[in-house]
mmCIF file of C-alpha atoms in Angstrom:
data_model
loop_
_atom_site.group_PDB
_atom_site.id
_atom_site.type_symbol
_atom_site.label_atom_id
_atom_site.label_comp_id
_atom_site.label_asym_id
_atom_site.label_seq_id
_atom_site.Cartn_x
_atom_site.Cartn_y
_atom_site.Cartn_z
ATOM 1 C CA MET A 29 54.135 94.902 48.311
ATOM 2 C CA ASP A 30 56.692 92.041 48.185
ATOM 3 C CA CYS A 31 59.605 93.724 47.203
ATOM 4 C CA HIS A 32 59.117 96.651 49.323
ATOM 5 C CA TYR A 33 59.851 99.073 46.997
ATOM 6 C CA SER A 34 58.472 100.439 43.682
ATOM 7 C CA ILE A 35 59.149 102.791 41.021
ATOM 8 C CA SER A 36 56.347 104.212 38.414
ATOM 9 C CA GLU A 37 56.323 106.512 35.672
ATOM 10 C CA SER A 38 53.196 108.468 34.645
ATOM 11 C CA TYR A 39 52.584 111.098 32.047
ATOM 12 C CA THR A 40 49.504 113.547 32.249
ATOM 13 C CA GLN A 41 48.432 115.412 29.441
ATOM 14 C CA ALA A 42 46.024 118.324 30.772
ATOM 15 C CA PRO A 43 46.471 118.155 34.883
ATOM 16 C CA THR A 44 44.032 119.262 37.236
ATOM 17 C CA ASN A 45 44.349 119.998 40.766
ATOM 18 C CA ALA A 46 41.815 118.445 41.574
ATOM 19 C CA ASN A 47 42.807 114.946 41.091
ATOM 20 C CA PHE A 48 45.994 115.937 42.694
ATOM 21 C CA GLU A 49 44.985 115.946 46.833
ATOM 22 C CA LEU A 50 47.275 116.471 49.822
ATOM 23 C CA HIS A 51 48.022 113.092 50.825
ATOM 24 C CA ASN A 52 50.746 111.415 53.520
ATOM 25 C CA HIS A 53 51.624 107.199 53.695
ATOM 26 C CA SER A 54 53.885 105.046 55.874
ATOM 27 C CA ASP A 55 56.599 105.101 52.997
ATOM 28 C CA TYR A 56 59.482 107.357 51.781
ATOM 29 C CA GLU A 57 58.773 108.968 48.619
ATOM 30 C CA ILE A 58 61.421 110.037 46.105
ATOM 31 C CA PHE A 59 59.798 112.077 43.441
ATOM 32 C CA LEU A 60 61.404 112.741 39.806
ATOM 33 C CA PHE A 61 59.972 115.950 38.013
ATOM 34 C CA LEU A 62 60.643 115.630 34.267
ATOM 35 C CA GLU A 63 57.893 117.967 32.875
ATOM 36 C CA GLY A 64 55.001 120.215 33.793
ATOM 37 C CA ASP A 65 54.422 123.803 35.121
ATOM 38 C CA ALA A 66 53.766 123.260 38.831
ATOM 39 C CA GLN A 67 54.944 123.545 42.661
ATOM 40 C CA TYR A 68 55.315 120.899 45.310
ATOM 41 C CA VAL A 69 53.820 121.281 49.134
ATOM 42 C CA VAL A 70 55.181 119.393 51.813
ATOM 43 C CA GLU A 71 53.843 120.390 54.933
ATOM 44 C CA ASP A 72 54.791 123.996 55.641
ATOM 45 C CA ASN A 73 56.390 124.635 52.308
ATOM 46 C CA ILE A 74 56.046 125.119 48.918
ATOM 47 C CA TYR A 75 58.739 124.355 46.300
ATOM 48 C CA THR A 76 59.158 126.015 42.637
ATOM 49 C CA LEU A 77 59.397 122.718 40.254
ATOM 50 C CA GLU A 78 61.870 122.445 36.972
ATOM 51 C CA PRO A 79 62.328 119.605 35.181
ATOM 52 C CA GLY A 80 65.023 117.458 36.571
ATOM 53 C CA ASN A 81 64.210 118.647 40.469
ATOM 54 C CA LEU A 82 63.902 115.952 43.076
ATOM 55 C CA ILE A 83 61.973 115.725 46.124
ATOM 56 C CA ILE A 84 62.060 113.484 48.970
ATOM 57 C CA VAL A 85 58.717 113.339 51.002
ATOM 58 C CA ARG A 86 59.335 111.310 54.770
ATOM 59 C CA LYS A 87 56.930 108.936 56.095
ATOM 60 C CA HIS A 88 53.747 110.754 57.544
ATOM 61 C CA GLU A 89 54.296 114.161 55.588
ATOM 62 C CA LEU A 90 51.476 115.307 54.107
ATOM 63 C CA HIS A 91 52.293 116.355 50.470
ATOM 64 C CA ARG A 92 51.057 117.047 47.313
ATOM 65 C CA ILE A 93 51.427 118.541 43.673
ATOM 66 C CA TYR A 94 50.186 121.870 42.359
ATOM 67 C CA HIS A 95 49.489 122.379 38.705
ATOM 68 C CA ASN A 96 49.482 126.334 37.935
ATOM 69 C CA SER A 97 48.293 125.629 34.374
ATOM 70 C CA CYS A 98 47.396 122.507 32.158
ATOM 71 C CA LYS A 99 50.756 121.856 30.464
ATOM 72 C CA PRO A 100 51.669 117.853 29.902
ATOM 73 C CA TYR A 101 53.194 116.675 33.294
ATOM 74 C CA ARG A 102 55.344 113.733 33.788
ATOM 75 C CA ARG A 103 57.015 112.217 36.429
ATOM 76 C CA MET A 104 58.758 109.359 38.183
ATOM 77 C CA ILE A 105 58.231 107.858 41.523
ATOM 78 C CA LEU A 106 60.005 105.648 43.790
ATOM 79 C CA MET A 107 58.209 104.046 46.782
ATOM 80 C CA VAL A 108 60.397 102.820 49.642
ATOM 81 C CA SER A 109 59.230 100.807 52.461
ATOM 82 C CA PRO A 110 61.383 101.590 55.545
ATOM 83 C CA ASP A 111 62.009 97.972 56.170
ATOM 84 C CA PHE A 112 63.806 97.938 52.627
ATOM 85 C CA PHE A 113 66.808 99.246 54.281
ATOM 86 C CA GLN A 114 67.486 96.628 56.664
ATOM 87 C CA GLN A 115 66.415 93.883 54.009
ATOM 88 C CA ASN A 116 69.226 94.908 51.623
ATOM 89 C CA ALA A 117 72.058 95.508 53.910
ATOM 90 C CA CYS A 118 71.727 99.304 53.463
ATOM 91 C CA ALA A 119 70.296 100.548 56.720
ATOM 92 C CA GLY A 120 72.933 103.591 56.836
ATOM 93 C CA TYR A 121 71.397 104.823 53.805
ATOM 94 C CA GLU A 122 67.897 105.780 55.835
ATOM 95 C CA ALA A 123 69.857 108.226 58.009
ATOM 96 C CA GLN A 124 69.039 111.138 55.538
ATOM 97 C CA PHE A 125 65.002 110.025 55.846
ATOM 98 C CA LEU A 126 64.920 109.935 59.616
ATOM 99 C CA ASN A 127 67.320 112.524 60.623
ATOM 100 C CA ALA A 128 65.723 115.617 58.981
ATOM 101 C CA PRO A 129 63.153 117.750 61.295
ATOM 102 C CA LEU A 130 59.659 117.181 60.224
ATOM 103 C CA GLY A 131 59.316 119.485 56.914
ATOM 104 C CA THR A 132 62.445 120.066 56.088
ATOM 105 C CA GLY A 133 65.314 118.718 53.579
ATOM 106 C CA HIS A 134 63.135 117.971 50.789
ATOM 107 C CA LYS A 135 63.984 119.538 47.404
ATOM 108 C CA ILE A 136 67.200 118.492 45.290
ATOM 109 C CA SER A 137 68.275 121.064 42.301
ATOM 110 C CA ALA A 138 68.225 119.796 39.047
ATOM 111 C CA ASP A 139 71.863 120.534 38.412
ATOM 112 C CA ASN A 140 72.806 118.669 41.635
ATOM 113 C CA VAL A 141 70.030 115.815 40.813
ATOM 114 C CA ARG A 142 72.546 115.302 37.457
ATOM 115 C CA SER A 143 76.144 115.691 39.211
ATOM 116 C CA SER A 144 75.658 113.241 41.879
ATOM 117 C CA GLY A 145 74.146 110.703 39.363
ATOM 118 C CA LEU A 146 70.602 110.464 40.691
ATOM 119 C CA TYR A 147 69.272 111.384 37.301
ATOM 120 C CA ASP A 148 71.203 108.529 35.376
ATOM 121 C CA ALA A 149 70.513 105.922 37.754
ATOM 122 C CA PHE A 150 66.230 106.507 37.414
ATOM 123 C CA MET A 151 67.126 106.650 33.490
ATOM 124 C CA ARG A 152 69.020 103.264 33.589
ATOM 125 C CA TYR A 153 66.260 102.006 35.839
ATOM 126 C CA LYS A 154 63.808 103.054 33.276
ATOM 127 C CA LYS A 155 65.620 101.179 31.007
ATOM 128 C CA TYR A 156 66.329 98.093 31.982
ATOM 129 C CA SER A 157 62.836 97.612 33.085
ATOM 130 C CA ASN A 158 61.679 98.639 29.564
ATOM 131 C CA ASP A 159 63.953 96.716 27.512
ATOM 132 C CA TYR A 160 63.984 93.888 29.317
ATOM 133 C CA VAL A 161 61.062 91.650 30.963
ATOM 134 C CA LEU A 162 62.575 91.978 34.384
ATOM 135 C CA SER A 163 60.035 91.925 37.701
ATOM 136 C CA SER A 164 60.514 94.648 40.047
ATOM 137 C CA ASP A 165 62.762 91.982 42.493
ATOM 138 C CA ALA A 166 65.189 91.142 39.777
ATOM 139 C CA PRO A 167 68.598 91.597 40.926
ATOM 140 C CA VAL A 168 69.589 94.447 38.729
ATOM 141 C CA LEU A 169 66.736 96.373 39.507
ATOM 142 C CA LYS A 170 67.079 96.283 43.202
ATOM 143 C CA SER A 171 70.732 97.284 42.812
ATOM 144 C CA LEU A 172 69.750 100.305 41.273
ATOM 145 C CA VAL A 173 67.218 101.655 43.603
ATOM 146 C CA VAL A 174 69.854 100.945 46.237
ATOM 147 C CA GLU A 175 72.316 102.981 44.520
ATOM 148 C CA ILE A 176 69.933 106.233 44.175
ATOM 149 C CA LEU A 177 69.150 105.417 47.872
ATOM 150 C CA TYR A 178 73.133 106.090 48.114
ATOM 151 C CA LEU A 179 72.899 109.014 46.592
ATOM 152 C CA ILE A 180 70.587 110.515 47.980
ATOM 153 C CA SER A 181 72.298 109.796 51.417
ATOM 154 C CA GLN A 182 75.234 112.031 50.166
ATOM 155 C CA ILE A 183 73.279 115.196 49.368
ATOM 156 C CA ARG A 184 73.723 117.586 51.507
ATOM 157 C CA ASP A 185 72.411 120.729 50.055
ATOM 158 C CA PHE A 186 68.748 120.932 49.833
ATOM 159 C CA SER A 187 67.144 124.024 48.282
ATOM 160 C CA SER A 188 65.019 126.181 50.664
ATOM 161 C CA SER A 189 61.314 126.810 50.357
ATOM 162 C CA ASP A 190 61.107 129.229 47.610
ATOM 163 C CA ILE A 191 56.786 130.468 47.493
ATOM 164 C CA SER A 192 55.673 132.238 50.698
ATOM 165 C CA MET A 193 52.245 131.097 51.968
ATOM 166 C CA GLY A 194 51.951 134.160 53.973
ATOM 167 C CA PRO A 195 49.922 134.073 57.045
ATOM 168 C CA ILE A 196 48.928 130.002 56.000
ATOM 169 C CA LYS A 197 52.398 128.470 56.748
ATOM 170 C CA SER A 198 51.553 129.942 60.658
ATOM 171 C CA VAL A 199 48.209 128.254 60.223
ATOM 172 C CA ILE A 200 49.725 124.907 59.150
ATOM 173 C CA LEU A 201 52.488 125.382 61.966
ATOM 174 C CA TYR A 202 49.780 125.549 64.406
ATOM 175 C CA LEU A 203 48.161 123.289 63.365
ATOM 176 C CA ASN A 204 50.409 120.531 63.516
ATOM 177 C CA ASN A 205 51.593 121.075 66.674
ATOM 178 C CA HIS A 206 48.431 121.207 68.248
ATOM 179 C CA TYR A 207 45.852 119.227 66.120
ATOM 180 C CA ALA A 208 44.637 117.232 69.275
ATOM 181 C CA SER A 209 43.417 120.326 70.429
ATOM 182 C CA ASP A 210 39.763 121.347 69.806
ATOM 183 C CA ILE A 211 40.645 124.378 67.266
ATOM 184 C CA THR A 212 37.557 125.888 65.283
ATOM 185 C CA LEU A 213 37.844 128.975 62.193
ATOM 186 C CA ASP A 214 37.114 131.350 65.065
ATOM 187 C CA THR A 215 39.555 130.307 67.375
ATOM 188 C CA LEU A 216 42.419 130.569 64.134
ATOM 189 C CA GLN A 217 40.969 134.081 63.076
ATOM 190 C CA ASP A 218 41.319 135.467 66.641
ATOM 191 C CA ARG A 219 44.700 134.041 67.187
ATOM 192 C CA PHE A 220 45.957 135.234 63.380
ATOM 193 C CA PHE A 221 44.342 138.191 62.921
ATOM 194 C CA ILE A 222 42.959 137.049 59.499
ATOM 195 C CA SER A 223 39.723 136.654 58.129
ATOM 196 C CA LYS A 224 38.232 133.103 58.453
ATOM 197 C CA TYR A 225 36.782 133.910 55.151
ATOM 198 C CA TYR A 226 40.146 135.056 53.506
ATOM 199 C CA LEU A 227 41.810 131.920 55.822
ATOM 200 C CA CYS A 228 39.545 129.179 54.334
ATOM 201 C CA ARG A 229 40.145 130.198 50.734
ATOM 202 C CA GLU A 230 43.703 130.933 50.788
ATOM 203 C CA PHE A 231 44.013 127.313 53.074
ATOM 204 C CA ARG A 232 42.249 125.163 50.618
ATOM 205 C CA LYS A 233 44.382 127.198 47.624
ATOM 206 C CA ALA A 234 47.731 125.990 49.464
ATOM 207 C CA THR A 235 46.691 122.306 50.584
ATOM 208 C CA GLY A 236 43.697 121.242 48.484
ATOM 209 C CA LEU A 237 42.186 120.512 51.924
ATOM 210 C CA THR A 238 39.654 122.338 54.276
ATOM 211 C CA VAL A 239 40.923 123.026 57.707
ATOM 212 C CA HIS A 240 38.847 120.252 59.201
ATOM 213 C CA GLU A 241 39.776 117.950 56.522
ATOM 214 C CA TYR A 242 43.636 118.873 57.189
ATOM 215 C CA ILE A 243 43.011 118.136 61.078
ATOM 216 C CA ARG A 244 41.206 114.957 60.343
ATOM 217 C CA ARG A 245 43.849 113.578 58.623
ATOM 218 C CA LYS A 246 46.639 115.129 60.735
ATOM 219 C CA ARG A 247 44.851 112.508 63.906
ATOM 220 C CA LEU A 248 44.365 109.865 61.861
ATOM 221 C CA THR A 249 47.548 109.714 60.814
ATOM 222 C CA ARG A 250 48.685 109.920 64.067
ATOM 223 C CA VAL A 251 46.172 107.497 65.030
ATOM 224 C CA ARG A 252 48.072 104.689 62.889
ATOM 225 C CA GLU A 253 51.438 105.465 64.129
ATOM 226 C CA LEU A 254 50.682 105.447 67.674
ATOM 227 C CA HIS A 255 49.056 102.064 67.391
ATOM 228 C CA ALA A 256 51.641 100.584 64.839
ATOM 229 C CA GLN A 257 53.889 101.136 67.771
ATOM 230 C CA GLY A 258 51.477 99.284 69.864
ATOM 231 C CA MET A 259 48.784 101.590 71.523
ATOM 232 C CA PRO A 260 44.823 100.116 70.949
ATOM 233 C CA ILE A 261 43.250 101.613 68.319
ATOM 234 C CA GLY A 262 40.633 103.298 70.858
ATOM 235 C CA ASP A 263 43.271 105.105 72.924
ATOM 236 C CA ALA A 264 45.179 106.359 70.029
ATOM 237 C CA ALA A 265 41.991 108.249 69.112
ATOM 238 C CA LEU A 266 41.581 109.649 72.479
ATOM 239 C CA GLU A 267 45.151 110.411 72.454
ATOM 240 C CA THR A 268 44.758 112.239 69.093
ATOM 241 C CA GLY A 269 42.116 114.895 69.923
ATOM 242 C CA PHE A 270 39.106 112.577 68.918
ATOM 243 C CA HIS A 271 36.341 112.987 71.751
ATOM 244 C CA ASP A 272 35.097 109.361 71.697
ATOM 245 C CA TYR A 273 35.432 106.034 69.640
ATOM 246 C CA SER A 274 32.388 106.572 67.242
ATOM 247 C CA SER A 275 33.299 109.834 65.842
ATOM 248 C CA PHE A 276 36.675 108.565 65.407
ATOM 249 C CA TYR A 277 35.034 105.469 63.648
ATOM 250 C CA ARG A 278 33.273 108.064 61.388
ATOM 251 C CA ALA A 279 36.428 109.958 60.601
ATOM 252 C CA PHE A 280 38.454 107.163 59.759
ATOM 253 C CA ARG A 281 35.438 105.328 57.782
ATOM 254 C CA LYS A 282 35.069 109.004 55.675
ATOM 255 C CA GLU A 283 38.928 108.591 55.190
ATOM 256 C CA TYR A 284 40.003 105.421 54.526
ATOM 257 C CA ALA A 285 36.701 103.922 53.494
ATOM 258 C CA ALA A 286 37.374 100.658 55.813
ATOM 259 C CA PRO A 287 36.408 100.151 59.224
ATOM 260 C CA PRO A 288 39.726 100.728 61.698
ATOM 261 C CA ARG A 289 40.070 97.701 62.886
ATOM 262 C CA LYS A 290 39.965 95.617 59.536
ATOM 263 C CA ALA A 291 42.635 98.521 58.223
ATOM 264 C CA LEU A 292 44.720 98.592 61.182
ATOM 265 C CA SER A 293 44.757 94.757 61.808
#
C-alpha cells in the first residue's frame, strides 16, 4: 500500500471460526473490538474480548480471533507498515511495537482505550473518511493514524492473558523455540506427558491449525525474515528446519500459492 497504512471496518452477522485462521504478517496490526462474543489468540496467549478492547499484534506474531458463538461480530483494524514511522517523523512511537518480547503486551482494556483517547481517535477517522470524499493518504486521516500511534506509545498498562490453555501453552512455547528441530507428535507426547490424540484436538481448538501446520508456518515466517535480512532463500530454508529446497518449495507453494523466488522478490 502506497500510504503504508490502512484502516478497515467489518461486520459479520454470523461468524464461524472456519473463516478466521491463525495467521501472521510483516505489518503491525491494531485491532479494535466493537461487538461480538469472542476471544483473541496471540502466540501462546488468549484474551477475553469485550467491546472497546484494543489488541496490538506485532510483526510475525501468529494470531487469530476465536468466536464463542454466532453473535454478530464487528471490529476495526489499523494495519501499519514499519516504514510508516520513519516516513512520517514518528519513529519514537514504534518502540511500543519493538520492545515487548514476542507474545506479550497485547491487550488494552476498554476503559483505558476510552480514557486515553484511542477510541475517539478511531471514531474520528471513521467519521472523516465516511463524511468526506478523502483518499486514505489525506493529511487529516494520516494525522489521525499518527495520533493513534502516539496514544499507544503512552500506554503502560496492558492486560494479561486471562484464559488458560493448559498444557497446550507449554507446547506452543516449545514449538516457538524449537520449530527448526525434527518434531513429531510422539516427541511432544513423551515430553509433555499428554496423549497425542488429546494434543491434536486441543491444539487445533486453540490455534485452528494442526501441529504440523503450525510448525510449517513458523518455519516459513522465519525464512521470510531471514531473506529480508539478506540471507539466500535456500540457506534460510535449511536454517529453519527444512531438510532440502524441494520440501521447502512444496511447503511455500502450499502456504502462499506462489513460488518462493516470485513471492520473495
